[in-house]
Coordinates of C-alpha atoms in Angstrom, one line a residue:
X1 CA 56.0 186.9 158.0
X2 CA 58.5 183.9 157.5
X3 CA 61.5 186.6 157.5
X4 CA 60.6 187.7 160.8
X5 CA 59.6 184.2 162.2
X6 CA 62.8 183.1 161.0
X7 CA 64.4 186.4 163.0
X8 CA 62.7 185.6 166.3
X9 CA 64.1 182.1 166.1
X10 CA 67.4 182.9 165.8
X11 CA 67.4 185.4 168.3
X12 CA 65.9 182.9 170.8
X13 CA 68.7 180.4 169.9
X14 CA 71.5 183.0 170.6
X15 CA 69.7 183.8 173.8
X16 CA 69.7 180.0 175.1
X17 CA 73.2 180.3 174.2
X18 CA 74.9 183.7 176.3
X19 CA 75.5 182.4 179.6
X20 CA 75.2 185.5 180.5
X21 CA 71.4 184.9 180.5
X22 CA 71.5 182.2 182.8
X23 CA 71.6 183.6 186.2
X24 CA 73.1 180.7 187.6
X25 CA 75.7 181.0 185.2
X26 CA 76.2 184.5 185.3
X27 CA 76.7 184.2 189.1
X28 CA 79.2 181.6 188.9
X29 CA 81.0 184.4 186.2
X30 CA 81.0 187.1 188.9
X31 CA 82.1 185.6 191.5
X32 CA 85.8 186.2 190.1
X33 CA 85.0 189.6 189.0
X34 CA 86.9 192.5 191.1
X35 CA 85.0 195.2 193.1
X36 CA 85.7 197.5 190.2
X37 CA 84.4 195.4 187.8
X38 CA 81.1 194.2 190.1
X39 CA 80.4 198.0 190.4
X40 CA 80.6 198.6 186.8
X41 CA 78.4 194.8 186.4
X42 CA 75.6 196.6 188.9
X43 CA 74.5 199.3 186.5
X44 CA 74.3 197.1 183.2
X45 CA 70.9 196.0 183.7
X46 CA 68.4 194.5 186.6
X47 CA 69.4 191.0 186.4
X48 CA 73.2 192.2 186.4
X49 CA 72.6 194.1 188.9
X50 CA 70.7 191.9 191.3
X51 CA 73.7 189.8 191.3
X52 CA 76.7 192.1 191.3
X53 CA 75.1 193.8 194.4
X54 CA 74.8 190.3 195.9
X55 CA 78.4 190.1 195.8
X56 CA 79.4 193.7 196.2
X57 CA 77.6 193.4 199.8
X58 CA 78.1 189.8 200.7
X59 CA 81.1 191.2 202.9
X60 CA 81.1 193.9 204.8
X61 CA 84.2 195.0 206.9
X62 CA 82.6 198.3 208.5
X63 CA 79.1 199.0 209.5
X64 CA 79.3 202.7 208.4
X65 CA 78.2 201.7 204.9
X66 CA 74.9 200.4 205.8
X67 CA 74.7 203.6 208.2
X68 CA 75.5 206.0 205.0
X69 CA 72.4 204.5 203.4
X70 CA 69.8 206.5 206.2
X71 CA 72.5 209.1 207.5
X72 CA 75.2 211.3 207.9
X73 CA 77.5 209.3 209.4
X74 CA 79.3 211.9 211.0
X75 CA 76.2 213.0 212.8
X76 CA 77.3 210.3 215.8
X77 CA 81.2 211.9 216.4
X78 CA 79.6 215.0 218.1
X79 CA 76.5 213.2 219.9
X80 CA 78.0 213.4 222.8
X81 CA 79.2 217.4 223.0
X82 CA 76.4 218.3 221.4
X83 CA 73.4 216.8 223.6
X84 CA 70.1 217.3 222.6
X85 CA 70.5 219.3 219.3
X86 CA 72.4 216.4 218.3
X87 CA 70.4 214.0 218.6
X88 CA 67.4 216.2 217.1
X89 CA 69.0 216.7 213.8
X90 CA 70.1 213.1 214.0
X91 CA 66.3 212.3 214.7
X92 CA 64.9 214.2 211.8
X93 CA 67.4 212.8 209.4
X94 CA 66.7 209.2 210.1
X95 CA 62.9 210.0 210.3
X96 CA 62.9 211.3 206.6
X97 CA 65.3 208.3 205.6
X98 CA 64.6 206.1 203.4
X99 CA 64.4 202.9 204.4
X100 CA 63.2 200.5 201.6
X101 CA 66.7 201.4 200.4
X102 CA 68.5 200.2 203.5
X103 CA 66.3 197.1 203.3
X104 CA 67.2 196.7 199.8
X105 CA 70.8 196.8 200.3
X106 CA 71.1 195.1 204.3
X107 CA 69.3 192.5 203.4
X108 CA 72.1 191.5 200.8
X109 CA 74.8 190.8 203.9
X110 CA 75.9 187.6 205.0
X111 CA 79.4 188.8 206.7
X112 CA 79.7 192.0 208.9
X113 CA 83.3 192.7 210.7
X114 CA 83.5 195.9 212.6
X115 CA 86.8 197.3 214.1
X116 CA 86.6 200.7 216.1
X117 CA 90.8 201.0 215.4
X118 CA 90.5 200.6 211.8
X119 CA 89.6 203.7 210.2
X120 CA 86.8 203.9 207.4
X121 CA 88.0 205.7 204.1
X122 CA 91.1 206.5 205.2
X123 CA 89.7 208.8 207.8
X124 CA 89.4 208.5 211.5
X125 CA 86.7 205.8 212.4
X126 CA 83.6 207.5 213.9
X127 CA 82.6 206.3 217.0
X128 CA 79.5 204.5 217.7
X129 CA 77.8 206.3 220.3
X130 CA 74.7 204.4 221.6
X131 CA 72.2 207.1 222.2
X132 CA 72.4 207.5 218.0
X133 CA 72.4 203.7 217.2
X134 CA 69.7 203.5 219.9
X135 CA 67.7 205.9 217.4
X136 CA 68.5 204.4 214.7
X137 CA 67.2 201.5 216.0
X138 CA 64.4 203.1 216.9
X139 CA 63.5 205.0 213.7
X140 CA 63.8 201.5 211.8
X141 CA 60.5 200.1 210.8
X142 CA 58.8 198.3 213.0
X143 CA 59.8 194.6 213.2
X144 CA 63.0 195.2 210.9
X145 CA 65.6 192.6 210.9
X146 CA 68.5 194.6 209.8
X147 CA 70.0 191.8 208.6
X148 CA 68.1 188.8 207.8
X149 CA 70.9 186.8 206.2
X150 CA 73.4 187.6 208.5
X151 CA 75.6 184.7 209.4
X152 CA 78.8 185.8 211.0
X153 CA 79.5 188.7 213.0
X154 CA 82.7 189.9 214.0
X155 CA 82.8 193.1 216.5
X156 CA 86.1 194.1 218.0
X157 CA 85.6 197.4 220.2
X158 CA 87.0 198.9 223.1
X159 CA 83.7 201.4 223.9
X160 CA 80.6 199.8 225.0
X161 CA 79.0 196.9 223.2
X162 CA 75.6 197.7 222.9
X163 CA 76.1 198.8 219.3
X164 CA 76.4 195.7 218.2
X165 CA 73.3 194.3 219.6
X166 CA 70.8 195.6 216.7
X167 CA 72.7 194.0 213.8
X168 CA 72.8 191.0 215.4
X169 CA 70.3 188.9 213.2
X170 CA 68.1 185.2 214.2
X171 CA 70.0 183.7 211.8
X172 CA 73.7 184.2 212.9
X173 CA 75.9 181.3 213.1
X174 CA 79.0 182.2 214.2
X175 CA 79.6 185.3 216.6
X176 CA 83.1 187.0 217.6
X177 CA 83.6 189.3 220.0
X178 CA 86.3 191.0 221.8
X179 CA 85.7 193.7 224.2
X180 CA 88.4 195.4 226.0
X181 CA 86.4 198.3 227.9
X182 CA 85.2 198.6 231.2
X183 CA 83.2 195.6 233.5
X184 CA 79.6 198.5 232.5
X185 CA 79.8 197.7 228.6
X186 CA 80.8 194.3 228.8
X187 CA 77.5 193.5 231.0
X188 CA 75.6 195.7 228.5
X189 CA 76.7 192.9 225.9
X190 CA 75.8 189.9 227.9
X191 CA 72.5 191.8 229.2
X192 CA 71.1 192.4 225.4
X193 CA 72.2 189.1 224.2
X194 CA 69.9 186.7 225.3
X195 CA 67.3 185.1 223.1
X196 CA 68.2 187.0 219.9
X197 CA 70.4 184.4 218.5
X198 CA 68.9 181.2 218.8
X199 CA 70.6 179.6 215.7
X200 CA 74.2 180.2 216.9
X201 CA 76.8 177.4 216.3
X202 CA 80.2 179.1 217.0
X203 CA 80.6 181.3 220.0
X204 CA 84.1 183.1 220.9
X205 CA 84.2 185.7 223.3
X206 CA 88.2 187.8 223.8
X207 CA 88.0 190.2 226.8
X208 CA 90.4 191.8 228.9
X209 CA 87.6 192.3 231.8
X210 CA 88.1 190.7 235.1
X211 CA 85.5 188.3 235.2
X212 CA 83.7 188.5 238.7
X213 CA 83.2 192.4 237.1
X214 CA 80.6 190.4 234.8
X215 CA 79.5 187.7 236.9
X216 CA 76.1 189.2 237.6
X217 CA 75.2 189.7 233.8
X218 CA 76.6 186.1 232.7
X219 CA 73.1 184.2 233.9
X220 CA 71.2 184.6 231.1
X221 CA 73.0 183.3 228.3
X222 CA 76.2 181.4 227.3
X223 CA 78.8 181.7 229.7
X224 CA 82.1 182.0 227.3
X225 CA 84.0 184.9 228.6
X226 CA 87.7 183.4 227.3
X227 CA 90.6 184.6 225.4
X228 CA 90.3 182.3 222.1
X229 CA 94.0 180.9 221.4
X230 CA 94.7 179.5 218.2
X231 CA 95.2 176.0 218.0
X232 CA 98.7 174.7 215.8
X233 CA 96.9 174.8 212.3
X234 CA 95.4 178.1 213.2
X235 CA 97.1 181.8 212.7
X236 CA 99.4 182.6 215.1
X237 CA 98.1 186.8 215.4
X238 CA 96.2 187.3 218.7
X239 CA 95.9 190.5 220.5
X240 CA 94.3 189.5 223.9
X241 CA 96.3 187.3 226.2
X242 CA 95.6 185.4 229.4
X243 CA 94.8 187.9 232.0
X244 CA 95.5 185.9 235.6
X245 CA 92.7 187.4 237.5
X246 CA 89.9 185.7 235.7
X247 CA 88.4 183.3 238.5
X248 CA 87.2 180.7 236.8
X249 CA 84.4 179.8 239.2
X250 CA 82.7 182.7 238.2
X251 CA 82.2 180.7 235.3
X252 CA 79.7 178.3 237.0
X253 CA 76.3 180.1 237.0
X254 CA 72.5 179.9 235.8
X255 CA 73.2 178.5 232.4
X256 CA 70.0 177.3 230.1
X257 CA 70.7 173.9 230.0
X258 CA 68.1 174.1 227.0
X259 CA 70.0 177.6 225.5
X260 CA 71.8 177.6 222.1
X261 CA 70.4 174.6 221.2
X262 CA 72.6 174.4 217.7
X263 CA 76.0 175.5 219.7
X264 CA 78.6 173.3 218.8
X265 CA 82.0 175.4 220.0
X266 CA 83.0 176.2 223.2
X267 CA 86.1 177.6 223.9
X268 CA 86.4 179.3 227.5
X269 CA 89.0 179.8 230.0
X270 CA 88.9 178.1 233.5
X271 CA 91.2 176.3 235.4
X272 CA 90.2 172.3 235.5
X273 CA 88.8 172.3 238.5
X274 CA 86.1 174.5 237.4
X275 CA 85.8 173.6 234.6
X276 CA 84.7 169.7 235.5
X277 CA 82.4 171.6 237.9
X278 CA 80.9 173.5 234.7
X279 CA 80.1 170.2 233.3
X280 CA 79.0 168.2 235.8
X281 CA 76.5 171.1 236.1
X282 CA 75.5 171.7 232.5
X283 CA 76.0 168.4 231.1
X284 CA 72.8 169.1 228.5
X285 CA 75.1 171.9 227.1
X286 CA 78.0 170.0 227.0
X287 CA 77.0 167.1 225.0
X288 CA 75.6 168.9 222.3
X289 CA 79.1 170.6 221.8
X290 CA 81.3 169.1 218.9
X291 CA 84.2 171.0 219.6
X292 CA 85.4 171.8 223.1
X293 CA 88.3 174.3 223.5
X294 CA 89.6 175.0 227.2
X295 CA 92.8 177.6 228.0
X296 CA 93.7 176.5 231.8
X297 CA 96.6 178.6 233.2
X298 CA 97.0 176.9 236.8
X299 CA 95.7 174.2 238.1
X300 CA 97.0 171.9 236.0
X301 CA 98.6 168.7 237.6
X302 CA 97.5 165.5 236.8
X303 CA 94.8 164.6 239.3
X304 CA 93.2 167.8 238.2
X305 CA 93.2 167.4 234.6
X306 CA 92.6 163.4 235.0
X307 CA 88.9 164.3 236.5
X308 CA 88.1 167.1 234.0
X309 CA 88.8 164.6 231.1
X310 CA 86.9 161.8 233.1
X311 CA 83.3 164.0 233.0
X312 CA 84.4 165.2 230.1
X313 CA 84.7 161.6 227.9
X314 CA 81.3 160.8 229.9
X315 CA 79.7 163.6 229.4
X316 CA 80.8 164.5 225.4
X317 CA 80.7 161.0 223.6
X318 CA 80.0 162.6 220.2
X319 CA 82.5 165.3 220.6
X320 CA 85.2 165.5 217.5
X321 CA 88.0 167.8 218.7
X322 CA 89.0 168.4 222.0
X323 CA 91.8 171.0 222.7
X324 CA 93.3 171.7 225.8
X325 CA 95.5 174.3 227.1
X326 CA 97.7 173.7 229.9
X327 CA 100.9 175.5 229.2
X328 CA 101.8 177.3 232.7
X329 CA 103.3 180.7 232.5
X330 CA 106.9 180.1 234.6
X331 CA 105.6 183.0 236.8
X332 CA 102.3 181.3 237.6
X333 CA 103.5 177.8 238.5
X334 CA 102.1 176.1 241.4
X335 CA 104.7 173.5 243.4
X336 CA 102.7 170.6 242.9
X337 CA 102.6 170.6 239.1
X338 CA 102.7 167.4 237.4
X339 CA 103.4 165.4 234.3
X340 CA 100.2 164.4 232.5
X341 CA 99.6 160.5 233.0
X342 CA 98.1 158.6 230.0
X343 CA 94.7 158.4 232.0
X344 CA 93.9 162.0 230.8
X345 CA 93.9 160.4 227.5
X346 CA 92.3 156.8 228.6
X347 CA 89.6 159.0 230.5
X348 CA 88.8 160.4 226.6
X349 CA 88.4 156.8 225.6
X350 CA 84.3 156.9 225.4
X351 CA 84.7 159.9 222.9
X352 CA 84.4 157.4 219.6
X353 CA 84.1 160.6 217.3
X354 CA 86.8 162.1 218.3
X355 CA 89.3 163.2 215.1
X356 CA 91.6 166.1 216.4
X357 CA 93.3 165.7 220.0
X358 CA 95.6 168.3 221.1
X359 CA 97.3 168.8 224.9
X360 CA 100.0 171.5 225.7
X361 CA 101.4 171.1 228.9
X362 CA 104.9 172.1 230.7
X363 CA 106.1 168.3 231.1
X364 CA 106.2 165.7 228.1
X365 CA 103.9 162.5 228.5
X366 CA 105.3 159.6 227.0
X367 CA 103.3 157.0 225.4
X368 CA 104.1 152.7 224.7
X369 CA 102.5 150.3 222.0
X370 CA 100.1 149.3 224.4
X371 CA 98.7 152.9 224.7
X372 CA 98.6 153.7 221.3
X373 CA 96.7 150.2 220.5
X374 CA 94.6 151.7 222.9
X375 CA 94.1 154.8 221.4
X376 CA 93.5 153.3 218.1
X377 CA 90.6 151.2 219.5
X378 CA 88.8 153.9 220.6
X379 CA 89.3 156.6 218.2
X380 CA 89.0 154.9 215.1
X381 CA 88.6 158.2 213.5
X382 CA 91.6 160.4 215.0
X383 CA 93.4 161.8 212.3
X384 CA 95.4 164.5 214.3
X385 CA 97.3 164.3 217.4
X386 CA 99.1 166.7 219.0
X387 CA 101.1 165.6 222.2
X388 CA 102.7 168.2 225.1
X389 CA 104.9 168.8 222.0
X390 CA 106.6 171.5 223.5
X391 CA 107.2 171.5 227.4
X392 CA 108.7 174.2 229.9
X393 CA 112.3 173.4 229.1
X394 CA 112.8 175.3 232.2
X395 CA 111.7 172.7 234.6
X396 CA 114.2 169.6 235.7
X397 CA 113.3 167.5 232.7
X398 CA 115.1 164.6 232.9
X399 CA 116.7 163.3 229.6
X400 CA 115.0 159.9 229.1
X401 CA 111.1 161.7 229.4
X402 CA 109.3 161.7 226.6
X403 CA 109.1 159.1 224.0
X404 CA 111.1 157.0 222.2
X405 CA 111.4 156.8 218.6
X406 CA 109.7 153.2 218.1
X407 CA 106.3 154.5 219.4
X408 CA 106.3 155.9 215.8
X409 CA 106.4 151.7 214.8
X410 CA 103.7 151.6 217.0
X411 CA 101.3 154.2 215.4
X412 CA 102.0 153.2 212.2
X413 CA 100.6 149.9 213.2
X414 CA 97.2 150.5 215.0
X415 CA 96.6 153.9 213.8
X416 CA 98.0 153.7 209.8
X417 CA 95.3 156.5 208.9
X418 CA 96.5 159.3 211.1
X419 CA 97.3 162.6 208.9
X420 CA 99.1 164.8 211.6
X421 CA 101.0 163.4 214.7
X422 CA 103.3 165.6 217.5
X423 CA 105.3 163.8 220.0
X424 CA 108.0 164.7 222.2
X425 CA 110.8 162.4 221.9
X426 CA 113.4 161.4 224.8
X427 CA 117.0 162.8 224.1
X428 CA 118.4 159.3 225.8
X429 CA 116.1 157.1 224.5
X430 CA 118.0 155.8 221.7
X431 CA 117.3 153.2 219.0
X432 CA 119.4 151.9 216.4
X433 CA 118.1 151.4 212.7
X434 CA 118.1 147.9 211.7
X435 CA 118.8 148.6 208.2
X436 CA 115.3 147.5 206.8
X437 CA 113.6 150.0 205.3
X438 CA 110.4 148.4 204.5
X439 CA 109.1 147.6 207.4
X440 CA 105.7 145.3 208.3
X441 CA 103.5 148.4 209.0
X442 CA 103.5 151.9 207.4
X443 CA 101.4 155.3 207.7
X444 CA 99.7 155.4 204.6
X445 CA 98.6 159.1 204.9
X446 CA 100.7 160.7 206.9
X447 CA 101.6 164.3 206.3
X448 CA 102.9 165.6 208.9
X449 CA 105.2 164.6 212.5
X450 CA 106.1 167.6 214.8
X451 CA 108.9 167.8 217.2
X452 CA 108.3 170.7 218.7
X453 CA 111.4 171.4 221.3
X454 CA 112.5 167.8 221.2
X455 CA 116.1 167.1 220.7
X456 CA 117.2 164.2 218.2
X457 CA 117.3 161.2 220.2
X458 CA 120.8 160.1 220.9
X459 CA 122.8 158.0 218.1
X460 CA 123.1 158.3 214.8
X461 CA 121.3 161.5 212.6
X462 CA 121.3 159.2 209.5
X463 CA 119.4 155.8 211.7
X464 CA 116.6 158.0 212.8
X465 CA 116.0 159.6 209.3
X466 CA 116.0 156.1 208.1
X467 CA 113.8 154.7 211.1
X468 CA 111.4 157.3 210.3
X469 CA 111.2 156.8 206.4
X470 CA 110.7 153.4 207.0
X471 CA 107.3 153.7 208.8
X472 CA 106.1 156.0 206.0
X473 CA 104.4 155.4 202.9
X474 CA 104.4 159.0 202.0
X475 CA 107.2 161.8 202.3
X476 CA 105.7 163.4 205.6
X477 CA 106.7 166.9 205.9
X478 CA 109.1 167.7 209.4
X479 CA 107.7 170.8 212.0
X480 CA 109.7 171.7 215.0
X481 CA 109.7 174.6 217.3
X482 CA 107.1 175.7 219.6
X483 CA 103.3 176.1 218.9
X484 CA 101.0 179.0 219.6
X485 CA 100.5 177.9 222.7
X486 CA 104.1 177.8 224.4
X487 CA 104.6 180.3 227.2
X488 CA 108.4 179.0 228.5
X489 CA 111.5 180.2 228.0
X490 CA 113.8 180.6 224.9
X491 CA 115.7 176.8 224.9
X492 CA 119.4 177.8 224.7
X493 CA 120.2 174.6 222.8
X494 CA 117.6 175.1 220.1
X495 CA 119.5 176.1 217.9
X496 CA 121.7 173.1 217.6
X497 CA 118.5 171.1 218.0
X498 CA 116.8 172.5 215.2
X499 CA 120.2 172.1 212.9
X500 CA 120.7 168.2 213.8
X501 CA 117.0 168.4 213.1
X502 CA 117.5 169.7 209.8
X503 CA 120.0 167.1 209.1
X504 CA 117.9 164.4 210.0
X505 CA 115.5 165.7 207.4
X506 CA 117.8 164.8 204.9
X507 CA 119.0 161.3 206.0
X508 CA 114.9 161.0 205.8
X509 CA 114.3 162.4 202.3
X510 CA 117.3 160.6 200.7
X511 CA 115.5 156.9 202.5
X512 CA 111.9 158.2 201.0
X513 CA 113.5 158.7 197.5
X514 CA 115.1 155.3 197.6
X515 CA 111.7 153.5 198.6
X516 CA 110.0 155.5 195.8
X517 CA 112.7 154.1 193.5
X518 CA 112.5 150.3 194.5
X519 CA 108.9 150.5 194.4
X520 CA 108.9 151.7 191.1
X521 CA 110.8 149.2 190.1
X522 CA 108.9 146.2 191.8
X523 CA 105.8 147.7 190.2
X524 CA 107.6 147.3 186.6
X525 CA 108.6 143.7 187.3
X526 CA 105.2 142.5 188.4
X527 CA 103.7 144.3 185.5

């Protein structure tokens, strides 16, 4: 009896010690493990299992594999040739399927991306036809939530939308969607959306559909029919571009000012004017929103823009990134554009949480210490700030618009913090280095000052690498070019720009390297 006492004692001890025991720990070992060796992990035993399926599942980029679990997927291609005796043997399948399984596997999804152009096992994609999802739907137990963990959903699709509509789960978070058939299928999206996500935080729709098509089906839910464009840090790959004959004032209708109580995105496409009619009119909506995104393509002169930011810093005080589009195509330019003024960003002024600020714009706004102090008063928390970095070089800008190379002084003084910062700098604003490179104030976490189209301002290359290392703690790293958002013409003196650029670079990188080294040694001598 002591032998095997002695047995089960040790056996418990090498137990406690196997991480693979702990499921915790056995978790945190899988989640490096390739598909391969998940699949493999899955049929090892019932704990192994439960979490290698977890992860094998987690991510799904095609609905047909939780389809495969109840039917023949390629039961839907013919649906539509085939008519009734389709959809008969498509009923009896699904009625004898079995749907504990489907449960047991849907409910491990937390991710599902579905792409009707990307084809599923190297074979052509099967389309979705909604007569057979509509069964399957309808087979499904009653009260299923397909998937009960879902929490983001991305559907791109050219046929109709109301596919989608049964994965869609209470839980979602974030929802994408781009749609690029008819005005029919995008109202059946809108029509069989409301109410079934209440929980959603991040909304972007992409559609190619002429809004007043959709007007009618737009009133009972979120109204954020826009083209989503990425924003500087973003990716630059986007399929769907501005299409002109959105009206934006079909953006102005019976919106629940108590809907989508946990939204915090918006990102839409309106020109300004209706856009600081859309929040004047759903201000409840509005200042909920953390993050506001708007892509205006005319309408964009100062006055314009100066009373949608107005309603907008009144109406959004605990708003933390505000984005605004206003590059104008050359094509679509209206005579009476106008340069920004700094009241579009004075009018922001009541927005205390605000940490990311970015304007594109076809003029340059230039900025003075007094508006930067400004600035840093009321956005104590900005850490990025992007500027009309790259205008329309197209239009008679004159050489001294834009801003000159002490406003840099100036923001390392009242806004030392700021990470990320793009200006537009004057060509014949020049200013001469005064040969002191530590100077009183300094960005002490500055990674990053974009150019965008400016060219060097005029003088010496080597006194504005040097007047730039001297308001930096840090080596910041040097971006020029246009952004994401730039819709002008090709500069034809870029490419000298971007060289005297690059050789400015240098004159800045040699100055960091000799305030590293006399630090350095100021640090040995006091120590």
């Amino acid at each position: 009896m002591a032998g095997k006492e002695h047995g089960t004692s040790t056996t418990t001890k090498e137990e406690s010690l196997n991480p693979t025991t702990v499921p915790e720990l056995l978790a945190n070992v899988l989640s490096f493990a390739t598909e391969s060796t998940l699949v493999s992990c899955a049929v090892v035993c019932k704990p192994w299992s439960d979490i290698a399926l977890d992860y094998l599942w987690r991510d799904l980029d095609s609905v047909f594999p939780l389809l495969e679990l109840v039917m023949d997927i390629h039961l839907l291609e013919g649906l539509e040739s085939s008519g009734y005796l389709g959809l008969e043997r498509l009923s009896s399948m699904l009625s004898g399927a079995d749907w504990s399984r489907f449960q047991f596997y849907a409910g491990r999804v937390k991710s599902l991306s579905y792409d009707d152009e990307n084809p599923y096992r190297s074979e052509r994609t099967p389309r979705l036809d909604p007569n057979g999802i509509a069964l399957f739907y309808l087979h499904s137990p009653s009260g299923l939530t397909f998937l009960p963990r879902l929490r983001t959903l991305k559907w791109f699709t050219s046929e109709s939308a109301a596919p989608m509509l049964p994965f869609l789960s209470p839980q979602l978070e974030s929802l994408e969607v781009e749609l690029t058939g008819s005005s029919q299928r995008v109202n059946d999206f809108f029509s069989g959306l409301a109410g079934r996500i209440p929980n959603l935080k991040s909304f972007t729709l992409k559609t190619t559909t002429n809004a007043l098509d959709i007007e009618s089906s737009l009133q009972r839910t979120v109204n954020l029919r826009s083209s989503r464009f990425p924003s500087k840090s973003e990716s630059t790959g986007s399929r769907i571009t501005y299409i002109p004959s959105y009206d934006a004032d079909a953006m102005l209708q019976e919106l629940p000012q108590d809907g989508f109580p946990k939204l915090k995105t918006f990102d839409f496409n309106a020109n300004p004017a209706s856009a600081n009619r859309l929040v004047q009119e759903y201000s409840g909506l509005f200042a909920r929103l953390s993050i506001i995104h708007l892509n205006a393509k005319d309408g964009v002169n100062d006055a314009e823009v100066l009373e949608f930011t107005r309603h907008l810093g009144a109406t959004c005080p605990h708003v933390t990134r505000v984005l605004l589009d206003l590059l104008v195509d050359p094509t679509l330019q209206r005579d009476d554009l106008t340069p920004l003024s700094v009241g579009v960003l004075a009018a922001l002024f009541p927005c205390r949480d605000l940490k990311v600020l970015e304007i594109g714009h076809p003029y340059p706004i230039t900025l003075n210490e007094d508006d930067v102090e400004r600035m840093a008063a009321a956005w104590p928390k900005l850490n990025t700030l992007y500027v009309c970095i790259d205008p329309d070089l197209s239009l008679p800008i004159p050489g001294d618009m834009g801003n000159s190379l002490s406003v840099l002084q100036a923001f390392a003084r009242h806004h030392p913090m700021i990470r990320e910062l793009g200006l537009f700098f004057a060509k014949d604003k020049t200013l001469t280095f005064s040969g002191d490179l530590w100077a009183e104030f300094e960005f002490h976490r500055l990674e990053r000052i974009d150019v965008g189209t400016s060219a060097v301002p005029g003088g010496r290359l080597q006194d504005t690498g040097f007047l730039i290392a001297s308001a930096c703690k840090l080596m910041p790293e040097i971006d020029m070019g246009t952004s994401n958002w730039y819709v002008g013409i090709e500069c034809p003196e870029w490419e000298e720009y971007q060289q005297k650029w690059e050789e400015t670079v240098k004159h800045m990188e040699f100055a960091m390297r000799t305030k590293s080294a006399g630090r350095a040694r100021m640090s040995g001598i006091a120590n």
